[in-house]
mmCIF file of C-alpha atoms in Angstrom:
data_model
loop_
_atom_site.group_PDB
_atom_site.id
_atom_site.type_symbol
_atom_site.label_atom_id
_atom_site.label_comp_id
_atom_site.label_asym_id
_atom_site.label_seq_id
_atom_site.Cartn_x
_atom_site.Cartn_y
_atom_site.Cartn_z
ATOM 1 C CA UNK A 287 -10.103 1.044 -9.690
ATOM 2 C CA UNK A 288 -9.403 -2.566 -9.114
ATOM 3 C CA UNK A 289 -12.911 -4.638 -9.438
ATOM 4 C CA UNK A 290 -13.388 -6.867 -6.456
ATOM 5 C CA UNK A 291 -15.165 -9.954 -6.038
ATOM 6 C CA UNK A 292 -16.326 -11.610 -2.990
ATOM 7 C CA UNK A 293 -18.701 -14.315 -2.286
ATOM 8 C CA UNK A 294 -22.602 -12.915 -1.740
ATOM 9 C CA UNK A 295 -23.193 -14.458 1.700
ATOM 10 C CA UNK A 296 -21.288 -17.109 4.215
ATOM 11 C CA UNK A 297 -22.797 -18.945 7.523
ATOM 12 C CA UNK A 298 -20.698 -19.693 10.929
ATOM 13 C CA UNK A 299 -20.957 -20.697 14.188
ATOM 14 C CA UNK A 300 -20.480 -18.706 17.662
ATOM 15 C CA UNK A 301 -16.830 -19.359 18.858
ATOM 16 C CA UNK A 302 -15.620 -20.188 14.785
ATOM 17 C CA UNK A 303 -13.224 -18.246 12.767
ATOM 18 C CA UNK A 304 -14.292 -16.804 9.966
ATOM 19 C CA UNK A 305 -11.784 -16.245 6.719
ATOM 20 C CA UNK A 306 -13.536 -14.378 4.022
ATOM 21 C CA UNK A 307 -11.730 -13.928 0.652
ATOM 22 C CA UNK A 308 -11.893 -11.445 -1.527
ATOM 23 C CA UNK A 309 -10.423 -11.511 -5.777
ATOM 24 C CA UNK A 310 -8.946 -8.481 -6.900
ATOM 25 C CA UNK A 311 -6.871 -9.669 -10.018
ATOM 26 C CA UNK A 312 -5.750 -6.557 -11.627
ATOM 27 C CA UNK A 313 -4.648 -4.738 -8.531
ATOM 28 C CA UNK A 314 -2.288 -1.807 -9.273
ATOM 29 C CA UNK A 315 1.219 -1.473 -7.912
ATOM 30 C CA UNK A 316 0.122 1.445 -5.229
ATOM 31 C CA UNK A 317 -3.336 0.088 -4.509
ATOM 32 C CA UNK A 318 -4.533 -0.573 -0.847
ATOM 33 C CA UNK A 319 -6.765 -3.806 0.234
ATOM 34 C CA UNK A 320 -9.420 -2.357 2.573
ATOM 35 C CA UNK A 321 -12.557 -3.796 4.630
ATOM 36 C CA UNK A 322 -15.764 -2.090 5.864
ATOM 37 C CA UNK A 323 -18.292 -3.598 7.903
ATOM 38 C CA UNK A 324 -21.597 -2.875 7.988
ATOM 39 C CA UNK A 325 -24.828 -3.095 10.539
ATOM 40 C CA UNK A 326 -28.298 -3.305 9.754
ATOM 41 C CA UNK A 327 -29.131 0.622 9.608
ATOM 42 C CA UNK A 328 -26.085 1.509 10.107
ATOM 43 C CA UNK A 329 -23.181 3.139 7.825
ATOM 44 C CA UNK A 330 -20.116 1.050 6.928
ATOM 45 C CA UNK A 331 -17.376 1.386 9.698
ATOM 46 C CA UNK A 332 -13.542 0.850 8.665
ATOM 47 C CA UNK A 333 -12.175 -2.610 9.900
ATOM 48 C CA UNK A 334 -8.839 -2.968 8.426
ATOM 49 C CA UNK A 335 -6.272 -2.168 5.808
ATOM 50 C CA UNK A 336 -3.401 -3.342 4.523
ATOM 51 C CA UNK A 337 -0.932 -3.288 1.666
ATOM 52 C CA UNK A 338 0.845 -7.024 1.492
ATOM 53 C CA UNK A 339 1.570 -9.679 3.598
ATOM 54 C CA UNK A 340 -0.742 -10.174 6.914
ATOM 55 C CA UNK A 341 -1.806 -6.993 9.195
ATOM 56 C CA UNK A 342 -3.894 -7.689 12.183
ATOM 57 C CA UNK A 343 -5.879 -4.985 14.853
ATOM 58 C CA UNK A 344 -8.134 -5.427 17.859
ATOM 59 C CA UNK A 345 -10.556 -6.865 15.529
ATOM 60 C CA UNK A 346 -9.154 -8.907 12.981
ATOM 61 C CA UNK A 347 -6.882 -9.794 10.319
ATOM 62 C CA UNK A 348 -5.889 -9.506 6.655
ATOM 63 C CA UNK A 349 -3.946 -11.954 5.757
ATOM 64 C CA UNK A 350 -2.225 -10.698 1.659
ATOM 65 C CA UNK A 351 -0.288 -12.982 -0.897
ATOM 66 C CA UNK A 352 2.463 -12.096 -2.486
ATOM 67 C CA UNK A 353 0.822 -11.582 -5.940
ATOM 68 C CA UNK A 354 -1.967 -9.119 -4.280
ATOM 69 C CA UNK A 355 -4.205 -10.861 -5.963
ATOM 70 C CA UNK A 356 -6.503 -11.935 -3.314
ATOM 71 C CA UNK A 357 -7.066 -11.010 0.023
ATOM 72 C CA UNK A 358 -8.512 -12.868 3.575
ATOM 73 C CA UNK A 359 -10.526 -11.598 6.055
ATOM 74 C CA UNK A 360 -10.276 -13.604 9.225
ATOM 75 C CA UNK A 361 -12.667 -12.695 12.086
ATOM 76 C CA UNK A 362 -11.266 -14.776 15.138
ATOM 77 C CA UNK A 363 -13.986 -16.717 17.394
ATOM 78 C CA UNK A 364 -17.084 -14.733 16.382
ATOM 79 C CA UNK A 365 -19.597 -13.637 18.062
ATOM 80 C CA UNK A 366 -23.726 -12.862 17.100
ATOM 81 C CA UNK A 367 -22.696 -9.265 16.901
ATOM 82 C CA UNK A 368 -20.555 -9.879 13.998
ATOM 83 C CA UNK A 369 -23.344 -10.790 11.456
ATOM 84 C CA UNK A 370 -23.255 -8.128 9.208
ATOM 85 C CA UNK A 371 -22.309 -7.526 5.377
ATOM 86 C CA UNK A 372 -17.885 -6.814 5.376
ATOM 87 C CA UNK A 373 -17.127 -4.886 2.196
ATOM 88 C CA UNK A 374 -13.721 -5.536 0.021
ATOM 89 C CA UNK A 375 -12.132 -2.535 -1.518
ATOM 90 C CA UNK A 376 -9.127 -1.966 -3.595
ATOM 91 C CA UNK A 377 -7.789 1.492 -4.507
ATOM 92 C CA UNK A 378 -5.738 4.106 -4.183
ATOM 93 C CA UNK A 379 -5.387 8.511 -4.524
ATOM 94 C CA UNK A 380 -5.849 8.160 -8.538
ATOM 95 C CA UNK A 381 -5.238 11.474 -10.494
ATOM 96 C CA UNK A 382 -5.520 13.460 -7.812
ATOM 97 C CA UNK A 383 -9.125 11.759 -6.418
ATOM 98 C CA UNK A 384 -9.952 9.370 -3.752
ATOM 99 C CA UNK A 385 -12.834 7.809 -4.830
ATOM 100 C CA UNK A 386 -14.209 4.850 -2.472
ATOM 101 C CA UNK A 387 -16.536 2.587 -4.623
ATOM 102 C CA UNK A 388 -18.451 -0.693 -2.634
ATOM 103 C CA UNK A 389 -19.072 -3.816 -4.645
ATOM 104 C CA UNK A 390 -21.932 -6.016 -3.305
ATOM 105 C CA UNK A 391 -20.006 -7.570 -0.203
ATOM 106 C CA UNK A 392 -20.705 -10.535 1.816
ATOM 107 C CA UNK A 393 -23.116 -11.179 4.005
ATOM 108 C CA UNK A 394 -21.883 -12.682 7.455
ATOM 109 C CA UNK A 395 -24.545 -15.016 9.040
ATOM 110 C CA UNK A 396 -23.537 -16.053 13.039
ATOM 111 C CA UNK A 397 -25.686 -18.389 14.354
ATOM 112 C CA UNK A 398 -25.888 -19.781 17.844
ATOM 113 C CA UNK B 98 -16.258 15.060 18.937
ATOM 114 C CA UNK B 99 -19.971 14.331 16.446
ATOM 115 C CA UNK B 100 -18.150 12.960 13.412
ATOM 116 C CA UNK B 101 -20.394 13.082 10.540
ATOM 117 C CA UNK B 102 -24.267 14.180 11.102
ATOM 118 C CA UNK B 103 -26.766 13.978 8.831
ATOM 119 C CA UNK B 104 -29.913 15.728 8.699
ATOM 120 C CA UNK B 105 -32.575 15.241 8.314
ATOM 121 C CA UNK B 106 -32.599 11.292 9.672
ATOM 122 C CA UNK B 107 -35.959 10.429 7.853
ATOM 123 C CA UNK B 108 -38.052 12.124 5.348
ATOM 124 C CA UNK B 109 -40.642 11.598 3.016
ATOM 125 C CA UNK B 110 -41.562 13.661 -0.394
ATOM 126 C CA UNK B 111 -44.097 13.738 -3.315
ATOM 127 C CA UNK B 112 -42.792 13.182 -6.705
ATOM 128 C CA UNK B 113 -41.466 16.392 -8.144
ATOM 129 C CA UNK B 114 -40.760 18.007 -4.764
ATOM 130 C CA UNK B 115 -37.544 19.568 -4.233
ATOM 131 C CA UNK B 116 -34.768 18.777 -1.122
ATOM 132 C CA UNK B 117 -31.589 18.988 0.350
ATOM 133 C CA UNK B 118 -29.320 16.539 2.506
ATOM 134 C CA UNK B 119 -26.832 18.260 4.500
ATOM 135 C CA UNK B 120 -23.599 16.644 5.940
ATOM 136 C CA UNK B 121 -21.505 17.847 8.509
ATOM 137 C CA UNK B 122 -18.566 16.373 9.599
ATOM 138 C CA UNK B 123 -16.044 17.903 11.996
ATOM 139 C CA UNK B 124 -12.571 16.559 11.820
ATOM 140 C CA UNK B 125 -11.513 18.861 9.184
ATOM 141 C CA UNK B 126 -11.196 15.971 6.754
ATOM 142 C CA UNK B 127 -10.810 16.865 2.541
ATOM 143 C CA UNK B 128 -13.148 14.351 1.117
ATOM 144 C CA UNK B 129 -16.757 13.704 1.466
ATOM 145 C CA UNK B 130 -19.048 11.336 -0.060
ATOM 146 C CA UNK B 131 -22.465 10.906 -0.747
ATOM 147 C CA UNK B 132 -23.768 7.174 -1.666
ATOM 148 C CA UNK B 133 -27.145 5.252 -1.694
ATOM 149 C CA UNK B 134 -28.217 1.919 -0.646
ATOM 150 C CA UNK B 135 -31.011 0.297 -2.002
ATOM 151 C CA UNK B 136 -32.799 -2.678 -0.086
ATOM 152 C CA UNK B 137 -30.304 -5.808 -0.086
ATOM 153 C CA UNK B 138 -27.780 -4.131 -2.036
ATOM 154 C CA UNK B 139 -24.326 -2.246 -1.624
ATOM 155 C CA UNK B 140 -23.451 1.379 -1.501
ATOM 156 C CA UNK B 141 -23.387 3.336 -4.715
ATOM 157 C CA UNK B 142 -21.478 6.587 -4.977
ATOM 158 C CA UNK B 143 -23.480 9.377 -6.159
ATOM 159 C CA UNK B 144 -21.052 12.666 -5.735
ATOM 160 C CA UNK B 145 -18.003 12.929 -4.035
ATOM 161 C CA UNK B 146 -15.831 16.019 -3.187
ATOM 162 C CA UNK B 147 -11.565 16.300 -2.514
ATOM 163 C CA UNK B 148 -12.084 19.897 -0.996
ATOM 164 C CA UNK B 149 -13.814 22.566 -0.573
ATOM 165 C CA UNK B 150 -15.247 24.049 -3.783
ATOM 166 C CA UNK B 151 -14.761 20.889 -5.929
ATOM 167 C CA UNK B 152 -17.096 18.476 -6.682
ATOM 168 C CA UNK B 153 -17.172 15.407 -8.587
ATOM 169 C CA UNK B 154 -19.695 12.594 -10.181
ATOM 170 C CA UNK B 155 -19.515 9.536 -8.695
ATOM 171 C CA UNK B 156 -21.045 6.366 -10.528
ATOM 172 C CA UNK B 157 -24.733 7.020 -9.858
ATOM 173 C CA UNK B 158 -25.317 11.158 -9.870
ATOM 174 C CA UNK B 159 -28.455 11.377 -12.421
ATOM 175 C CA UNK B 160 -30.804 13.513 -10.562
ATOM 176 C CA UNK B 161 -28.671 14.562 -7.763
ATOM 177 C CA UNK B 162 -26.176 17.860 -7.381
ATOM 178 C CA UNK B 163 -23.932 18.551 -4.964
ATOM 179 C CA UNK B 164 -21.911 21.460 -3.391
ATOM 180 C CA UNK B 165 -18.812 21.984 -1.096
ATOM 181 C CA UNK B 166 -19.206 25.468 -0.038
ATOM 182 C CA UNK B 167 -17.328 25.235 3.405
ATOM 183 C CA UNK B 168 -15.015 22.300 3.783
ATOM 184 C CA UNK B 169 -17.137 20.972 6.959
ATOM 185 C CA UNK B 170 -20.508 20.337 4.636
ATOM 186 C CA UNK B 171 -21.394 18.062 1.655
ATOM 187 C CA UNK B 172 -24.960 18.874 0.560
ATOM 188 C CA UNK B 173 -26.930 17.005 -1.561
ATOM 189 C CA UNK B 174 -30.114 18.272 -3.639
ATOM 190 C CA UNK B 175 -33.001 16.463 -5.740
ATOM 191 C CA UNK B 176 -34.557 19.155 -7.880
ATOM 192 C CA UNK B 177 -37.251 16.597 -8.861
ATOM 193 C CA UNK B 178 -37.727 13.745 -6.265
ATOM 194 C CA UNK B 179 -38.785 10.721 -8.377
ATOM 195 C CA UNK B 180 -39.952 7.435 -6.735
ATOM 196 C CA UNK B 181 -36.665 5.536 -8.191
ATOM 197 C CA UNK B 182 -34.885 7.630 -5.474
ATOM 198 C CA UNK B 183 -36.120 6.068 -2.622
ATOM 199 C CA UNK B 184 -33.403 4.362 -0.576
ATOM 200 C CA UNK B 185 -31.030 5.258 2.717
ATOM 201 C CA UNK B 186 -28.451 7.931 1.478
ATOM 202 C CA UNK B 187 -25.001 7.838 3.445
ATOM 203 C CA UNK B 188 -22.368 10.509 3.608
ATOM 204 C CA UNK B 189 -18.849 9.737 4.383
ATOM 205 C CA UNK B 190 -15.259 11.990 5.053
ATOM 206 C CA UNK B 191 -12.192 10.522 4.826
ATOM 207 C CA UNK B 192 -8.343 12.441 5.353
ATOM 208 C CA UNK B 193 -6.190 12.860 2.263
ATOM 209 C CA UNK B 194 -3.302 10.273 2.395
ATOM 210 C CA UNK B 195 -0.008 10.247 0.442
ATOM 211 C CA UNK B 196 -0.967 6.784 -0.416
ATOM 212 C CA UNK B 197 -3.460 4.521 -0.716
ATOM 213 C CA UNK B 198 -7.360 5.037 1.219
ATOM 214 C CA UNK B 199 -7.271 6.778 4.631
ATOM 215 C CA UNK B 200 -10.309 5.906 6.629
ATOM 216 C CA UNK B 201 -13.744 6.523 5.959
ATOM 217 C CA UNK B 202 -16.438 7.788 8.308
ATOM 218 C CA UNK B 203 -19.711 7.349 7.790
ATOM 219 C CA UNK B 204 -22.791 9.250 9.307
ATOM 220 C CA UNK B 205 -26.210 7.659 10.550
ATOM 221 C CA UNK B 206 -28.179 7.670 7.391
ATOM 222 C CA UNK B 207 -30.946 9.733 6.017
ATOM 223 C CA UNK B 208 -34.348 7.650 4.993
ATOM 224 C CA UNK B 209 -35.630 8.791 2.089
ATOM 225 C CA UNK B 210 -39.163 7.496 0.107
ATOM 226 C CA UNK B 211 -40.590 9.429 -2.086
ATOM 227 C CA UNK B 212 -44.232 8.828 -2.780
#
């Protein structure tokens, strides 16, 4: 599975959008870019997915280079609500498996 | 339409005690996971399952086994609780897909210290 890396933590502002990137430099040909959030006490909850170029849902965005090398996160005009950590993953069915590892993701701060 | 329940929600044991996490999900999804989170830290898989009557070890499953008996429940046992194993334990299902991840569900959490 394709190692991620994403910065630890980021800060905003109520009303800003927020873009957060995430590294995945040996990303294989059938691997998918997905993002979890995840509340205090809470399990992770699905956000988005996407395979290349820019997908965007009810909640946000993922904006994908050509190269898959990277992906962005954007969170339009957030909110308090929206602190919480967003995971990065990159994977796909390998040999049969699914296997769904989390890196250390980022922790979203919103502040008034 | 419950999702994924875990039970018990909070529970504390004495080192060398014995127990069981059960998961229950009900969308007739293949995979399960179980993972723990430590304070401050991510989510570490532990064992995960692609049907019934398969496991699998994930990247942390010293200490922990696991059965699939019926495709609805994930169970997870510590023979010998040791304090190290304190932490919030998630389960998860997901839907096989063709390609790429499908999307996870995750259930409430069970708090575990052992003392």
């Amino acid at each position: 599975l394709a190692k991620t890396t994403q910065p630890i933590s980021m800060d905003s502002y109520e009303g800003q959008e927020v873009n957060i990137t995430c590294s995945h430099n040996n990303i294989a040909t059938n691997d998918y870019i997905t993002w979890y959030q995840q509340f205090p006490s809470q399990g992770p909850r699905f956000i988005i997915q996407g395979y290349k170029t820019k997908v965007t849902n009810e909640v946000a965005s993922l904006f994908i280079p050509a190269d898959r090398k990277s992906s962005t996160l954007s969170l339009p005009r957030v909110s308090l609500s929206d602190t919480a950590v967003y995971y990065c993953l990159v994977g796909a069915v390998s040999g049969g498996y699914n296997k769904l590892i989390f890196g250390a993701g980022t922790r979203l701060a919103v502040h008034p | 339409n419950a999702g994924v329940t875990q039970t018990p929600k909070f529970r504390v044991l004495k080192t060398g005690q014995s127990m069981t996490l059960l998961c229950a999900q009900d969308m007739n999804h293949e995979y399960m996971y179980w993972y723990r989170q430590d304070p401050g830290m991510g989510l570490r898989l532990i064992h995960y399952s692609v049907g019934e009557g398969t496991t699998a070890k994930g990247e942390v499953p010293d200490g922990y086994n696991v059965s699939r008996l019926k495709k609805q429940n994930f169970l997870l046992g510590l023979e010998s609780a040791a304090p190290s194993q304190t932490s919030v334990y998630f389960c998860a299902s997901s839907y096989s897909s063709p390609a790429g991840f499908s999307e996870a569900f995750f259930g409430q959490g069970t708090r575990l210290t052992v003392v």
